[in-house]
Amino acid sequence: MTDIGLEAAGMPARGAAAPRDLAMFFRQFSTILNAGLPVDRALDLLSRDREDRTTAKLAEPLLQQVRMGTPLATAMTREGALFGPFAVSVTRAAEASGDLGHATGTLADHFEQRAALLDEIRSTLTYPAVLFAASALAVIVLFVVVVPQFEPLFDRSGADIPTTTATVLAISRWMVAWGGWTGIAIAVLVAGLMLPAAAPLRDRFVSASPLIGALRNRADAARWARGLATLTKAGVGLPEALSIVADAAQSGPIRAAAVHVANAILQGRSLAGVMAETGAFPTVAVQMVRVGEETGRLSEVLNSVADLIGRDVKGRTKRLVALIEPVLILVLGLAVALVVMALLTTVTSLNEAVT
């Protein structure tokens, strides 16, 4: 059902839940189902959870619909993008096979692994981000607070000041006069880029970055493989599974490759062959998928591919941070040193002229 259809039915479309929240919901759901309780009783228990309100809020709307006889997958679909087509497809296949307890456990594993990869990337990038922010703040304070204290001294002396010092003073005057407005403009621009409508622009910007773009493509390829493995293991047909994971892809290159793969499979072509044709997937991943197709263990092999690419993403992220940190420290350190040296040299020259 589309977002328009949801609004017409009196149920506004909702944004997708975070992977960690979905992992917690499906893990608890799976545990209760595997204990022998029916779906409505399981959802009722989850909706009464007062400690984890996120899980309760995910369960409550499903409980109301299931009690009215609506299949669980249909109820999830009516919640818009909250659960997403991926979870809906796995649930629908599980309802058809009667193995919902195992399928929800598989969904929990999928979202836990996805959240773990995102958390590790974020934690690795946190330190350089904090370092950059602290260093930038130090430079701003230097130009806005410290440098203006020297300007009256230079003006009273009436002496010619070096070009370097004049440049530092000019930058300081500009930052004092326009720095606040510039900061507001940058904040508005960043906020605008975070809007859903700006997603294509963000995608082009990230894809154009040789380092960040490559990392995101690799992470998206791992998510594609993991999602495809989960769907096929749950009994979803390969063409439908490929279509679902193609829609969920975030980076432009992987999305285009996933759409091409989904369309080519409908023509009866080999998955590994089409993956190699796109050039968007690592060679070792293509070789592993080819083996999986030949041995009939595609789901298992796709999980291994996701693990392999995920480890590669983590390694690349750590190497990127190891490269950024010394460069950042060196550049900002040089900037501070140049400003301090320019001011001290001029002050020393003025003192010598007075004496």
Short mmCIF file of C-alpha atoms in Angstrom, two decimals:
data_model
loop_
_atom_site.label_atom_id
_atom_site.label_comp_id
_atom_site.label_asym_id
_atom_site.label_seq_id
_atom_site.Cartn_x
_atom_site.Cartn_y
_atom_site.Cartn_z
CA MET A 1 0.00 0.00 0.00
CA THR A 2 1.41 3.38 -0.92
CA ASP A 3 1.73 6.37 1.37
CA ILE A 4 -1.26 7.97 -0.39
CA GLY A 5 -3.30 4.84 0.27
CA LEU A 6 -2.38 4.92 3.93
CA GLU A 7 -3.43 8.54 4.33
CA ALA A 8 -6.71 7.87 2.55
CA ALA A 9 -7.39 5.04 4.99
CA GLY A 10 -6.85 7.38 7.90
CA MET A 11 -3.42 5.94 8.75
CA PRO A 12 -0.59 8.37 7.93
CA ALA A 13 2.60 6.81 6.69
CA ARG A 14 5.31 6.50 9.33
CA GLY A 15 9.06 6.63 8.97
CA ALA A 16 11.15 3.47 9.15
CA ALA A 17 12.09 2.27 12.62
CA ALA A 18 15.79 2.13 13.54
CA PRO A 19 17.52 -1.24 12.94
CA ARG A 20 18.31 -1.57 16.66
CA ASP A 21 14.66 -1.04 17.61
CA LEU A 22 13.50 -3.60 15.05
CA ALA A 23 16.13 -6.06 16.28
CA MET A 24 14.88 -5.75 19.85
CA PHE A 25 11.23 -6.09 18.79
CA PHE A 26 11.75 -9.18 16.63
CA ARG A 27 14.08 -10.83 19.19
CA GLN A 28 11.48 -10.57 21.95
CA PHE A 29 8.69 -11.52 19.53
CA SER A 30 10.60 -14.61 18.43
CA THR A 31 11.32 -15.68 22.01
CA ILE A 32 7.65 -15.48 22.99
CA LEU A 33 6.44 -17.27 19.84
CA ASN A 34 8.98 -20.05 20.31
CA ALA A 35 7.68 -20.48 23.87
CA GLY A 36 4.37 -21.60 22.35
CA LEU A 37 2.19 -18.49 22.62
CA PRO A 38 0.02 -17.43 19.66
CA VAL A 39 0.72 -14.22 17.73
CA ASP A 40 -1.94 -12.10 19.45
CA ARG A 41 -0.79 -13.13 22.95
CA ALA A 42 2.83 -12.42 22.02
CA LEU A 43 1.95 -8.96 20.71
CA ASP A 44 -0.17 -8.32 23.80
CA LEU A 45 2.79 -9.08 26.09
CA LEU A 46 5.07 -6.84 24.05
CA SER A 47 2.57 -3.98 24.04
CA ARG A 48 2.44 -4.11 27.87
CA ASP A 49 6.21 -3.63 28.20
CA ARG A 50 6.57 -0.46 30.30
CA GLU A 51 10.37 -0.55 30.39
CA ASP A 52 10.89 -0.66 26.62
CA ARG A 53 8.32 1.74 25.21
CA THR A 54 9.81 1.51 21.71
CA THR A 55 8.96 -2.18 21.48
CA ALA A 56 5.53 -1.53 22.95
CA LYS A 57 4.81 1.17 20.36
CA LEU A 58 5.77 -1.23 17.56
CA ALA A 59 3.51 -3.96 18.94
CA GLU A 60 0.40 -1.93 19.82
CA PRO A 61 -0.89 -1.12 16.30
CA LEU A 62 -0.17 -4.68 15.13
CA LEU A 63 -2.06 -6.15 18.09
CA GLN A 64 -5.21 -4.18 17.30
CA GLN A 65 -5.26 -5.37 13.69
CA VAL A 66 -4.34 -9.00 14.43
CA ARG A 67 -7.19 -9.22 16.93
CA MET A 68 -9.55 -8.18 14.11
CA GLY A 69 -8.32 -11.11 12.01
CA THR A 70 -5.76 -9.27 9.88
CA PRO A 71 -2.66 -11.35 8.96
CA LEU A 72 0.49 -10.08 10.64
CA ALA A 73 2.26 -9.24 7.36
CA THR A 74 -0.74 -7.21 6.19
CA ALA A 75 -0.86 -5.37 9.52
CA MET A 76 2.84 -4.53 9.16
CA THR A 77 2.21 -3.25 5.63
CA ARG A 78 -0.51 -0.91 6.89
CA GLU A 79 2.01 0.75 9.19
CA GLY A 80 3.69 2.36 6.18
CA ALA A 81 7.49 2.37 6.17
CA LEU A 82 7.74 1.53 9.88
CA PHE A 83 8.68 -2.12 9.31
CA GLY A 84 9.61 -1.89 5.62
CA PRO A 85 9.04 -4.30 2.72
CA PHE A 86 11.95 -6.47 3.84
CA ALA A 87 10.42 -7.47 7.19
CA VAL A 88 6.96 -7.70 5.63
CA SER A 89 8.14 -10.16 2.95
CA VAL A 90 9.91 -12.42 5.45
CA THR A 91 6.82 -12.38 7.70
CA ARG A 92 4.45 -13.16 4.82
CA ALA A 93 6.59 -16.11 3.72
CA ALA A 94 6.75 -17.35 7.33
CA GLU A 95 2.98 -17.12 7.76
CA ALA A 96 2.56 -19.20 4.61
CA SER A 97 4.97 -21.86 5.89
CA GLY A 98 3.79 -21.75 9.51
CA ASP A 99 7.26 -21.05 10.92
CA LEU A 100 6.84 -17.51 12.24
CA GLY A 101 8.92 -18.08 15.36
CA HIS A 102 12.02 -19.01 13.39
CA ALA A 103 11.47 -16.24 10.82
CA THR A 104 11.21 -13.50 13.45
CA GLY A 105 14.43 -14.82 14.97
CA THR A 106 16.06 -14.56 11.55
CA LEU A 107 14.80 -10.97 11.24
CA ALA A 108 16.25 -10.19 14.68
CA ASP A 109 19.64 -11.58 13.59
CA HIS A 110 19.51 -9.52 10.40
CA PHE A 111 18.74 -6.21 12.11
CA GLU A 112 21.22 -6.88 14.93
CA GLN A 113 24.04 -7.44 12.45
CA ARG A 114 23.03 -4.37 10.49
CA ALA A 115 22.91 -2.22 13.65
CA ALA A 116 26.26 -3.61 14.83
CA LEU A 117 27.97 -2.60 11.58
CA LEU A 118 26.48 0.91 11.74
CA ASP A 119 27.45 1.29 15.41
CA GLU A 120 31.04 0.21 14.79
CA ILE A 121 31.42 2.65 11.89
CA ARG A 122 29.95 5.48 13.97
CA SER A 123 32.12 4.73 17.00
CA THR A 124 35.24 4.61 14.83
CA LEU A 125 34.44 7.99 13.28
CA THR A 126 33.47 9.65 16.57
CA TYR A 127 37.00 10.47 17.75
CA PRO A 128 38.17 12.26 14.58
CA ALA A 129 34.85 14.15 14.48
CA VAL A 130 35.32 15.34 18.08
CA LEU A 131 38.98 16.16 17.38
CA PHE A 132 38.01 18.23 14.35
CA ALA A 133 35.29 20.09 16.27
CA ALA A 134 37.61 20.88 19.18
CA SER A 135 40.41 22.02 16.88
CA ALA A 136 38.06 24.15 14.79
CA LEU A 137 36.70 25.76 17.98
CA ALA A 138 40.26 26.55 19.13
CA VAL A 139 41.03 28.24 15.79
CA ILE A 140 37.77 30.24 15.93
CA VAL A 141 38.52 31.44 19.48
CA LEU A 142 42.02 32.40 18.38
CA PHE A 143 40.75 34.55 15.49
CA VAL A 144 37.68 35.99 17.23
CA VAL A 145 39.00 36.56 20.77
CA VAL A 146 42.80 36.56 20.81
CA VAL A 147 43.83 38.25 17.55
CA PRO A 148 41.57 41.34 18.01
CA GLN A 149 43.44 42.10 21.26
CA PHE A 150 46.61 42.76 19.27
CA GLU A 151 45.07 45.05 16.62
CA PRO A 152 44.96 48.25 18.78
CA LEU A 153 48.63 47.72 19.59
CA PHE A 154 49.55 47.55 15.91
CA ASP A 155 47.36 50.58 15.07
CA ARG A 156 48.96 52.76 17.77
CA SER A 157 52.45 51.89 16.64
CA GLY A 158 51.84 53.29 13.15
CA ALA A 159 54.52 50.96 11.81
CA ASP A 160 54.19 48.78 8.74
CA ILE A 161 53.22 45.23 9.62
CA PRO A 162 54.22 42.11 7.65
CA THR A 163 51.88 40.76 5.00
CA THR A 164 51.32 37.60 7.02
CA THR A 165 50.15 39.57 10.05
CA ALA A 166 47.95 41.79 7.88
CA THR A 167 46.32 38.68 6.45
CA VAL A 168 45.69 37.27 9.93
CA LEU A 169 44.12 40.55 11.04
CA ALA A 170 41.93 40.69 7.91
CA ILE A 171 40.66 37.16 8.55
CA SER A 172 39.99 38.06 12.18
CA ARG A 173 37.98 41.18 11.21
CA TRP A 174 35.92 39.15 8.74
CA MET A 175 35.19 36.42 11.29
CA VAL A 176 34.16 38.96 13.94
CA ALA A 177 31.87 40.78 11.47
CA TRP A 178 30.45 37.87 9.50
CA GLY A 179 31.38 34.68 11.34
CA GLY A 180 28.06 34.45 13.20
CA TRP A 181 25.98 34.89 10.05
CA THR A 182 28.19 32.41 8.22
CA GLY A 183 27.69 29.86 11.00
CA ILE A 184 23.91 30.32 10.83
CA ALA A 185 23.98 29.93 7.03
CA ILE A 186 26.03 26.73 7.32
CA ALA A 187 23.65 25.35 9.97
CA VAL A 188 20.63 26.09 7.76
CA LEU A 189 22.38 24.49 4.78
CA VAL A 190 23.22 21.34 6.76
CA ALA A 191 19.67 21.14 8.11
CA GLY A 192 18.33 21.48 4.56
CA LEU A 193 20.61 18.71 3.33
CA MET A 194 19.23 16.41 6.05
CA LEU A 195 15.69 16.71 4.67
CA PRO A 196 14.33 13.71 2.71
CA ALA A 197 13.94 15.87 -0.40
CA ALA A 198 17.70 16.46 -0.41
CA ALA A 199 18.52 12.73 -0.50
CA PRO A 200 19.54 12.74 -4.22
CA LEU A 201 21.90 15.66 -3.61
CA ARG A 202 23.43 13.96 -0.56
CA ASP A 203 23.83 10.77 -2.56
CA ARG A 204 25.69 12.55 -5.36
CA PHE A 205 27.93 14.36 -2.88
CA VAL A 206 28.85 11.19 -0.97
CA SER A 207 29.31 9.16 -4.16
CA ALA A 208 31.69 11.83 -5.50
CA SER A 209 33.92 11.40 -2.44
CA PRO A 210 36.64 8.85 -3.30
CA LEU A 211 37.00 7.65 0.31
CA ILE A 212 33.60 8.06 1.96
CA GLY A 213 31.77 7.07 -1.23
CA ALA A 214 33.73 3.83 -1.54
CA LEU A 215 33.06 3.01 2.12
CA ARG A 216 29.33 3.58 1.77
CA ASN A 217 29.18 1.48 -1.39
CA ARG A 218 30.89 -1.40 0.40
CA ALA A 219 28.59 -1.09 3.41
CA ASP A 220 25.55 -1.05 1.10
CA ALA A 221 26.85 -4.12 -0.74
CA ALA A 222 27.13 -5.95 2.61
CA ARG A 223 23.58 -4.91 3.51
CA TRP A 224 22.36 -6.07 0.08
CA ALA A 225 23.94 -9.50 0.51
CA ARG A 226 22.67 -9.87 4.09
CA GLY A 227 19.16 -8.87 3.10
CA LEU A 228 19.11 -11.23 0.13
CA ALA A 229 20.35 -14.09 2.31
CA THR A 230 17.66 -13.46 4.92
CA LEU A 231 14.86 -13.24 2.36
CA THR A 232 15.83 -16.35 0.41
CA LYS A 233 16.34 -18.32 3.63
CA ALA A 234 12.84 -17.32 4.72
CA GLY A 235 11.41 -18.75 1.51
CA VAL A 236 10.98 -15.58 -0.54
CA GLY A 237 11.56 -16.21 -4.24
CA LEU A 238 14.84 -14.90 -5.66
CA PRO A 239 13.27 -12.41 -8.14
CA GLU A 240 11.06 -10.90 -5.43
CA ALA A 241 13.93 -10.87 -2.92
CA LEU A 242 16.20 -9.08 -5.39
CA SER A 243 13.51 -6.47 -6.05
CA ILE A 244 13.09 -5.81 -2.31
CA VAL A 245 16.79 -5.41 -1.56
CA ALA A 246 17.20 -3.20 -4.64
CA ASP A 247 14.57 -0.81 -3.27
CA ALA A 248 16.35 -0.74 0.10
CA ALA A 249 19.78 0.15 -1.33
CA GLN A 250 20.98 3.63 -0.35
CA SER A 251 24.06 4.41 -2.44
CA GLY A 252 23.58 5.27 -6.09
CA PRO A 253 26.06 2.76 -7.59
CA ILE A 254 24.78 -0.19 -5.51
CA ARG A 255 21.15 0.76 -6.11
CA ALA A 256 21.73 0.87 -9.88
CA ALA A 257 23.60 -2.44 -9.77
CA ALA A 258 20.88 -4.05 -7.61
CA VAL A 259 18.12 -2.91 -9.98
CA HIS A 260 20.09 -4.27 -12.95
CA VAL A 261 20.57 -7.61 -11.17
CA ALA A 262 16.86 -7.81 -10.27
CA ASN A 263 15.84 -7.16 -13.88
CA ALA A 264 18.40 -9.55 -15.36
CA ILE A 265 17.37 -12.44 -13.09
CA LEU A 266 13.87 -12.27 -14.57
CA GLN A 267 15.50 -13.20 -17.89
CA GLY A 268 16.86 -16.43 -16.38
CA ARG A 269 20.46 -15.30 -16.05
CA SER A 270 22.95 -16.38 -13.38
CA LEU A 271 23.12 -14.21 -10.25
CA ALA A 272 26.91 -14.35 -10.06
CA GLY A 273 27.25 -13.54 -13.76
CA VAL A 274 25.06 -10.46 -13.51
CA MET A 275 26.84 -9.31 -10.33
CA ALA A 276 30.18 -9.52 -12.15
CA GLU A 277 28.69 -7.60 -15.07
CA THR A 278 27.80 -4.60 -12.89
CA GLY A 279 31.33 -4.21 -11.49
CA ALA A 280 29.82 -2.95 -8.21
CA PHE A 281 30.59 -6.03 -6.12
CA PRO A 282 34.00 -7.35 -4.98
CA THR A 283 35.41 -10.13 -7.16
CA VAL A 284 35.64 -12.53 -4.23
CA ALA A 285 31.95 -11.93 -3.48
CA VAL A 286 31.02 -12.82 -7.06
CA GLN A 287 33.10 -16.00 -6.91
CA MET A 288 31.50 -17.04 -3.61
CA VAL A 289 27.98 -16.47 -4.99
CA ARG A 290 28.86 -18.57 -8.05
CA VAL A 291 29.87 -21.41 -5.73
CA GLY A 292 26.66 -20.94 -3.75
CA GLU A 293 24.56 -21.22 -6.90
CA GLU A 294 26.40 -24.37 -8.00
CA THR A 295 26.08 -26.07 -4.59
CA GLY A 296 22.52 -24.92 -3.83
CA ARG A 297 23.64 -23.09 -0.68
CA LEU A 298 23.03 -19.54 -1.87
CA SER A 299 21.56 -18.17 1.39
CA GLU A 300 24.46 -19.50 3.46
CA VAL A 301 27.04 -18.17 1.02
CA LEU A 302 25.36 -14.74 0.85
CA ASN A 303 25.62 -14.47 4.62
CA SER A 304 29.33 -15.27 4.34
CA VAL A 305 29.66 -12.61 1.63
CA ALA A 306 27.98 -10.06 3.91
CA ASP A 307 30.38 -10.97 6.75
CA LEU A 308 33.36 -10.69 4.42
CA ILE A 309 32.38 -7.28 3.05
CA GLY A 310 31.42 -6.09 6.55
CA ARG A 311 34.88 -6.93 7.89
CA ASP A 312 36.40 -5.14 4.91
CA VAL A 313 34.29 -2.03 5.66
CA LYS A 314 35.41 -2.04 9.29
CA GLY A 315 39.05 -2.39 8.26
CA ARG A 316 38.79 0.39 5.67
CA THR A 317 37.08 2.67 8.20
CA LYS A 318 39.84 2.15 10.75
CA ARG A 319 42.53 2.79 8.12
CA LEU A 320 40.71 5.95 7.02
CA VAL A 321 40.57 7.22 10.60
CA ALA A 322 44.24 6.35 11.09
CA LEU A 323 44.99 8.51 8.03
CA ILE A 324 42.68 11.40 8.96
CA GLU A 325 43.85 11.88 12.55
CA PRO A 326 47.51 12.83 11.92
CA VAL A 327 46.61 14.92 8.86
CA LEU A 328 43.96 16.79 10.84
CA ILE A 329 46.31 17.41 13.77
CA LEU A 330 49.09 18.54 11.42
CA VAL A 331 46.94 20.95 9.38
CA LEU A 332 45.21 22.59 12.35
CA GLY A 333 48.46 22.69 14.31
CA LEU A 334 50.18 24.48 11.45
CA ALA A 335 47.31 26.96 11.19
CA VAL A 336 47.55 27.84 14.88
CA ALA A 337 51.34 28.00 14.70
CA LEU A 338 51.28 30.37 11.71
CA VAL A 339 48.85 32.74 13.45
CA VAL A 340 50.86 32.75 16.69
CA MET A 341 54.16 33.22 14.85
CA ALA A 342 52.74 36.08 12.76
CA LEU A 343 51.55 37.91 15.87
CA LEU A 344 54.66 37.27 17.95
CA THR A 345 57.02 38.29 15.12
CA THR A 346 55.20 41.60 14.68
CA VAL A 347 55.10 42.29 18.42
CA THR A 348 58.81 41.54 18.70
CA SER A 349 59.58 43.87 15.78
CA LEU A 350 57.59 46.69 17.39
CA ASN A 351 59.36 46.23 20.73
CA GLU A 352 62.74 46.38 19.00
CA ALA A 353 61.70 49.54 17.16
CA VAL A 354 60.63 51.20 20.42
CA THR A 355 63.86 50.32 22.20
#
